[in-house]
Short mmCIF file of C-alpha atoms and ligand atoms in Angstrom, two decimals:
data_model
loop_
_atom_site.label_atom_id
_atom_site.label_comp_id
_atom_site.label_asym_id
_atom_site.label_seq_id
_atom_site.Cartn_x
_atom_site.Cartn_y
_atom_site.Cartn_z
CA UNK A 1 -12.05 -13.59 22.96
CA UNK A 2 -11.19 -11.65 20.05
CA UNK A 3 -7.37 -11.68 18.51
CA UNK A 4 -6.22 -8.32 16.39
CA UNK A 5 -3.51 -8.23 14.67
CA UNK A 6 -1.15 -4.96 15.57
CA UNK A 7 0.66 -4.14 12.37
CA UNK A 8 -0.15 -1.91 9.88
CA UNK A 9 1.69 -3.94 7.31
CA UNK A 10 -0.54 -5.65 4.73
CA UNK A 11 1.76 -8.58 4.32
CA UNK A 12 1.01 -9.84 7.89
CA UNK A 13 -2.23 -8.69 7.62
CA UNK A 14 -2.93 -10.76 4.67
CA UNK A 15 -0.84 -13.37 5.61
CA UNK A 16 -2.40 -14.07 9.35
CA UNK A 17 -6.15 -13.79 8.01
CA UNK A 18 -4.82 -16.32 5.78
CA UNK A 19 -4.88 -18.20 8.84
CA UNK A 20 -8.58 -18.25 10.02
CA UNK A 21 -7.92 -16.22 13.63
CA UNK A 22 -7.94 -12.93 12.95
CA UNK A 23 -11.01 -10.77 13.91
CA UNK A 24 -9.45 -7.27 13.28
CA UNK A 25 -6.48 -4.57 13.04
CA UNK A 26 -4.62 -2.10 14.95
CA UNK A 27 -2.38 0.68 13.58
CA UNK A 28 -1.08 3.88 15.15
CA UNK A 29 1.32 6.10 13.31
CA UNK A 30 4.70 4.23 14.46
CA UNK A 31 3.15 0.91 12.90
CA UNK A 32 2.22 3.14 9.83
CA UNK A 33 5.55 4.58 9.83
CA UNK A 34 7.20 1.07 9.49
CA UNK A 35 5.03 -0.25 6.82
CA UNK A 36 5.12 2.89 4.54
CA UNK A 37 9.24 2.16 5.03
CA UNK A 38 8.79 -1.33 4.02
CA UNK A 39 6.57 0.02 1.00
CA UNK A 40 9.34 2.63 0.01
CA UNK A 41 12.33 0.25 0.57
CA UNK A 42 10.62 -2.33 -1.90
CA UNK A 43 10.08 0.43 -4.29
CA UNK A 44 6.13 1.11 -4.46
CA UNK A 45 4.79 4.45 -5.02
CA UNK A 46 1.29 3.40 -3.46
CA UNK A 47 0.12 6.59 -1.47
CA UNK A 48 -0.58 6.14 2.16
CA UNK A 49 -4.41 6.29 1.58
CA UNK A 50 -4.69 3.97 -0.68
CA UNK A 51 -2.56 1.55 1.59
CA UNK A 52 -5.02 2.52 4.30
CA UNK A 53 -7.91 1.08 1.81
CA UNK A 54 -6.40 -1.86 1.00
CA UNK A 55 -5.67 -2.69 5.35
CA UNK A 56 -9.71 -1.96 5.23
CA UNK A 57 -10.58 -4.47 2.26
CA UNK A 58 -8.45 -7.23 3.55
CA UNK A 59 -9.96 -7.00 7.16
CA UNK A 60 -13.52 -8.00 5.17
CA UNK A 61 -15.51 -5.98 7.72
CA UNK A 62 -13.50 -6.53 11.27
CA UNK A 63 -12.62 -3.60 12.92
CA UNK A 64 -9.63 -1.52 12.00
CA UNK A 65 -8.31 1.08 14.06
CA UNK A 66 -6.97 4.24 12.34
CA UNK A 67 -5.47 6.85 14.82
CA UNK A 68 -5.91 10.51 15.25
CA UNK A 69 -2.60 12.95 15.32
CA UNK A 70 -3.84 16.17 16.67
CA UNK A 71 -3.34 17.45 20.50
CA UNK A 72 -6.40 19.36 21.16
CA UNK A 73 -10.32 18.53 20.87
CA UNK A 74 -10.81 20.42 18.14
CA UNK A 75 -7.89 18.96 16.24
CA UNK A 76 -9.09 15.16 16.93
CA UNK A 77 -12.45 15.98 16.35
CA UNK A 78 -11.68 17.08 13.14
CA UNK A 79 -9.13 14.33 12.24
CA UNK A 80 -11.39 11.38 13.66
CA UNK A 81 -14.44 13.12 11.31
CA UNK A 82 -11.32 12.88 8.38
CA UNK A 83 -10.93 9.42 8.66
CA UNK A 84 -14.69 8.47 9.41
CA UNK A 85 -15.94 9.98 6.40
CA UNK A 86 -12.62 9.03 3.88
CA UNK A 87 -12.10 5.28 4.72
CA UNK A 88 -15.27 4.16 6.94
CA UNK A 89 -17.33 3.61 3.55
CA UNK A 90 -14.83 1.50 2.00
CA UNK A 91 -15.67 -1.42 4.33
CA UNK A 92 -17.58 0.11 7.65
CA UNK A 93 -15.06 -0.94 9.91
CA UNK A 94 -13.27 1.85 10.98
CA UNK A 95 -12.25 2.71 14.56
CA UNK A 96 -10.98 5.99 15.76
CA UNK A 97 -8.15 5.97 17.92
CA UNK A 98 -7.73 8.60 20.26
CA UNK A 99 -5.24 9.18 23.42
CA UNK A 100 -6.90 9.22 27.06
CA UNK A 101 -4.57 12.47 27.75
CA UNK A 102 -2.99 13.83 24.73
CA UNK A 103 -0.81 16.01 27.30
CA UNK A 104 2.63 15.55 26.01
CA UNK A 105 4.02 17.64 29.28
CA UNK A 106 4.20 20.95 28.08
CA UNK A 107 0.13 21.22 27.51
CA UNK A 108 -1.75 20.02 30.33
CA UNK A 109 -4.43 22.24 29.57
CA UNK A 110 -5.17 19.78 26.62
CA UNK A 111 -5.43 16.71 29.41
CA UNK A 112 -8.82 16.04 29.24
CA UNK A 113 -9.12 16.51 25.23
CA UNK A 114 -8.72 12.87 24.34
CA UNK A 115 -12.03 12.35 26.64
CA UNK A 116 -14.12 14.85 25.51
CA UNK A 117 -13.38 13.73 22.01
CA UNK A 118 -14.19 10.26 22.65
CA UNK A 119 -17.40 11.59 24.23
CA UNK A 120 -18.32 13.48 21.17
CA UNK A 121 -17.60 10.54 18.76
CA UNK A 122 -19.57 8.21 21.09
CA UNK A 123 -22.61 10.32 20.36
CA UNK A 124 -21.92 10.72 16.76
CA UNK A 125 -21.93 7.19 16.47
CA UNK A 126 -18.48 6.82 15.73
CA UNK A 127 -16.83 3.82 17.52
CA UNK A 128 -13.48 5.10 19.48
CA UNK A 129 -10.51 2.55 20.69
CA UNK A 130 -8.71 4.36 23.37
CA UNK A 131 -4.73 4.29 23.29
CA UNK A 132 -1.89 4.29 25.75
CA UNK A 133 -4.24 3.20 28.78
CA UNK A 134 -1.52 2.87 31.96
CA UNK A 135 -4.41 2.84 34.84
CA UNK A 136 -7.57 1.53 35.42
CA UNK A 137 -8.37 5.03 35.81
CA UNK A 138 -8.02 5.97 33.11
CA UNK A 139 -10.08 3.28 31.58
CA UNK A 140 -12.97 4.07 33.50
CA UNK A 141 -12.68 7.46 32.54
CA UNK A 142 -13.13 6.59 29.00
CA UNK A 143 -15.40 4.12 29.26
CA UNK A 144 -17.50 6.71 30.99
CA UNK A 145 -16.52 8.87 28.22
CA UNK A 146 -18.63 6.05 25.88
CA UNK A 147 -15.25 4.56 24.40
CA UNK A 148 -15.47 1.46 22.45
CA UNK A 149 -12.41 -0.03 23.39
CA UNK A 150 -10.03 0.42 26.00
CA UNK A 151 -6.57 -0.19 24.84
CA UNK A 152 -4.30 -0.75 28.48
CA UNK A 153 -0.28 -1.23 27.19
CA UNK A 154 0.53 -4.05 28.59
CA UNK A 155 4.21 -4.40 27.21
CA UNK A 156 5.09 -0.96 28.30
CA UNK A 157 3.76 -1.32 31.64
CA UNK A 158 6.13 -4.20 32.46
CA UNK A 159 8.92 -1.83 30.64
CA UNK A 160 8.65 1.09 33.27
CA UNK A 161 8.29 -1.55 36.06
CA UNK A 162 11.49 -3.30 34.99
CA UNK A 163 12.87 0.30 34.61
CA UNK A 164 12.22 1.12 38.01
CA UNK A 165 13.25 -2.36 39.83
CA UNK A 166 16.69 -1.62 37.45
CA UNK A 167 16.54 -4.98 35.57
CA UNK A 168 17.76 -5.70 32.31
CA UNK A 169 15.24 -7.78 30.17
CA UNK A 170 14.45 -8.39 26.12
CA UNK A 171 11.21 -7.04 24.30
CA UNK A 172 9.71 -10.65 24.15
CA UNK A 173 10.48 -11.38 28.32
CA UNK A 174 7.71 -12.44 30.53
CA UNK A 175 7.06 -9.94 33.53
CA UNK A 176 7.46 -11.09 36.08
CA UNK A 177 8.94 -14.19 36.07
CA UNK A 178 9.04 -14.28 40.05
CA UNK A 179 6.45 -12.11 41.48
CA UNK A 180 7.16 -8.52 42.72
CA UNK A 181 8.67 -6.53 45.02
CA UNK A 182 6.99 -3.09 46.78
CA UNK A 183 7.80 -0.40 44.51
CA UNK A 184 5.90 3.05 43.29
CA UNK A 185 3.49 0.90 41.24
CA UNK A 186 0.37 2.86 41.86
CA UNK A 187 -0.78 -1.05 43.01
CA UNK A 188 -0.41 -2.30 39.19
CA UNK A 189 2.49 -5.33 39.42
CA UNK A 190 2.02 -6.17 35.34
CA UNK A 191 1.12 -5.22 32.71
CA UNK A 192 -1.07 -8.18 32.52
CA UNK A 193 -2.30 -7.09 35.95
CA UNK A 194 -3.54 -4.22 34.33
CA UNK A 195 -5.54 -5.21 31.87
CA UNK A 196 -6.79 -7.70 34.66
CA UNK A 197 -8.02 -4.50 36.76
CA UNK A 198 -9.46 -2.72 33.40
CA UNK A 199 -11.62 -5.92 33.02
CA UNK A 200 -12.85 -6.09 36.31
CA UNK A 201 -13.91 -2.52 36.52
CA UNK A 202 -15.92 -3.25 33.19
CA UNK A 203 -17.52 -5.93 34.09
CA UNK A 204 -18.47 -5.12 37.86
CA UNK A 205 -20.14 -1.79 36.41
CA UNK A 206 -21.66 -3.22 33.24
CA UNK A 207 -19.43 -0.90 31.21
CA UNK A 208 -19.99 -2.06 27.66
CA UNK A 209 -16.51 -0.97 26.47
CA UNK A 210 -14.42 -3.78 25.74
CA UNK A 211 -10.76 -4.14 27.14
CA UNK A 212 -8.39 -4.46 24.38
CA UNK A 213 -4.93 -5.49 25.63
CA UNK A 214 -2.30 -3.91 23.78
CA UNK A 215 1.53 -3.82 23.74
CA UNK A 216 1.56 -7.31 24.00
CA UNK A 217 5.12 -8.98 23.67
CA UNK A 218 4.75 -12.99 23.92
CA UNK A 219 2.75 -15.46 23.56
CA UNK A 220 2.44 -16.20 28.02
CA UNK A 221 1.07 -12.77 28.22
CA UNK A 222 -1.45 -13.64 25.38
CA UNK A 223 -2.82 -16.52 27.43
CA UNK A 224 -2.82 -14.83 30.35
CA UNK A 225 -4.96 -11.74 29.39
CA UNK A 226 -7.23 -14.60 28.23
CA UNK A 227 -7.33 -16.32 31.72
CA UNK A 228 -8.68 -12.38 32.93
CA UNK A 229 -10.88 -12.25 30.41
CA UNK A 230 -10.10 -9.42 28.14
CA UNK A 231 -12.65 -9.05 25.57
CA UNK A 232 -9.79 -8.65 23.10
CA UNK A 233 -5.48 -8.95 22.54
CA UNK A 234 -4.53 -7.27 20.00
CA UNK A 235 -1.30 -9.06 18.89
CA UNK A 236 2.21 -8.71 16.98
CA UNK A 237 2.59 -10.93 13.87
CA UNK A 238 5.85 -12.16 15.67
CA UNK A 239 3.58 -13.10 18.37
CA UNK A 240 0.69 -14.84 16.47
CA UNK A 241 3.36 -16.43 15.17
CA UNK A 242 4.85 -18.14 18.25
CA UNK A 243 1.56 -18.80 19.90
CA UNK A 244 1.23 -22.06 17.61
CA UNK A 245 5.03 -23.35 18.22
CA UNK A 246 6.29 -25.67 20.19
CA UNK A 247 9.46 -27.89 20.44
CA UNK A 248 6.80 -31.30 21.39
CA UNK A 249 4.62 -30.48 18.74
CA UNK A 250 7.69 -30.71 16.03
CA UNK A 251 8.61 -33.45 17.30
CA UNK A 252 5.04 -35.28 17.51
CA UNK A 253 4.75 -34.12 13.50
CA UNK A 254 7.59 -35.62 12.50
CA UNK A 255 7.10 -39.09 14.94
CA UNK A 256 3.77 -39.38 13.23
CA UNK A 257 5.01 -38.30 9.75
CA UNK A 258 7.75 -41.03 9.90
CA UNK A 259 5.06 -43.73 11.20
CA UNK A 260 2.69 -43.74 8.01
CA UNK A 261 2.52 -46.68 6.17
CA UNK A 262 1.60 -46.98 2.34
CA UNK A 263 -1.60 -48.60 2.91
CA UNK A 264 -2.88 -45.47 5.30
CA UNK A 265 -1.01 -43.09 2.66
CA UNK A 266 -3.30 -44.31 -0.37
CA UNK A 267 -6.45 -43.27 1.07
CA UNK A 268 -5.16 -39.58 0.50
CA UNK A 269 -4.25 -40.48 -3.00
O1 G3P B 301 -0.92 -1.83 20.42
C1 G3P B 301 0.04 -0.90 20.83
C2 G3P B 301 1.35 -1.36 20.37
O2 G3P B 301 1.50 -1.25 18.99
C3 G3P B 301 2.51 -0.81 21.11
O3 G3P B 301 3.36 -1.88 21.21
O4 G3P B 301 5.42 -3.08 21.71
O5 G3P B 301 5.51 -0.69 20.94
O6 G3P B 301 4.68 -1.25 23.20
P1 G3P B 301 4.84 -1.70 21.81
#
């Protein structure tokens, strides 16, 4: 299983390759947004493109994912071809990111863009992570369409679920913590669930598109897209973060730090 980070901020970018798990990076423009604000706040004048470049360099290779921001297939085309040709030769690892339906309610005649796109980048050659996946349909559309990557949110998922059963929760909750009740679900319970389905339909139809789970909030969702088998998470720094605590294992470091003696002690000296 692969781990991405999901930031676009080079710090955490940086900091968690630093730490020897990291096979890639996800952006989309509200991850963008918040690092260019960081950038700003702590006074740099560093252009977005050139931030882009440096997100490329430090991935050494590993797939980034750089997202498109038009609505029609003409506009993403374009935009994906933008972004191919400016930051794919800095390190060859770009991804295009496109939306399964860029239909934003007011232009479904634009539903099926994100497809067709993806369909023309898969025969350019161009290697396409698909974003804001909420049904295994839609992930066998796209990776019929020749998509890459199939990105299903699994964070959101669980928010419109919650939503609907009228619960209160935090960001970083588990869903569910009980099971589920019937509800208009379209037979999805979780957003784990989810990307559980999107595997399955991959795998029992030798799709060669890779599930991606997304929108990931905690570390118990991590595991468990790993226990369905998705190809890859791609994970918070918050969440990277927490996967490696735990209140036992603070505890064990400091029983064993207080139980060295001198004599083991010297070897290290
Ligand atoms: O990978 C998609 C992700 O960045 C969205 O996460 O937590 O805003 O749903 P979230």
């Amino acid at each position: 299983m692969e781990f991405f980070v999901d930031t676009a901020d080079l710090d955490q970018i940086r900091e968690s390759y630093a730490w020897g798990i990291v096979d890639g990076v996800t952006t989309n423009p509200s991850l963008i947004k918040k690092a260019v604000e960081k950038l700003r706040k702590d006074g740099s004048s560093l252009g977005i493109p050139e931030y882009i470049e440096n997100i490329l360099r430090v991935a050494q290779g590993d797939p980034v994912s750089l997202e498109v921001i038009g609505l029609t297939a003409e506009e993403m085309y374009s935009q994906a071809m933008t972004l191919y040709e400016r930051f794919n030769p800095i390190a060859e690892n770009v991804v295009i990111k496109i939306p399964v339906n860029p239909n934003m309610g007011d232009n479904p005649e634009h539903a099926f863009d994100g497809l067709s796109t993806i369909a023309r980048l898969a025969e350019a050659g161009i290697p396409v992570n698909t974003t804001l996946i909420f049904t295994p349909e839609q992930a066998l559309l796209a990776a019929k369409a020749g998509a890459a990557y199939v990105s299903p949110f699994a964070g959101r998922v669980d928010d419109d679920l919650r939503k609907m059963a009228g619960e209160t929760f935090d960001k970083t909750d588990y869903y569910p913590a009980d099971g589920v009740e019937g509800r208009d679900d379209n037979g999805i319970e979780s957003g784990v669930d989810l990307v559980a389905r999107c595997v399955e339909i991959m795998e029992i139809h030798g799709f060669e598109t890779q599930v991606l789970a997304a929108s990931l909030r905690n570390p118990r969702q991590v595991r468990e897209c790993a226990l369905v088998g998705s190809h890859v998470a791609t994970i918070p720094f918050n969440v990277l973060s927490a996967m490696a605590e735990h209140k036992k294992t603070v505890e064990g470091m400091k029983a064993f730090t207080a139980d060295i003696v001198p004599e083991y002690a010297q070897i290290f000296e």
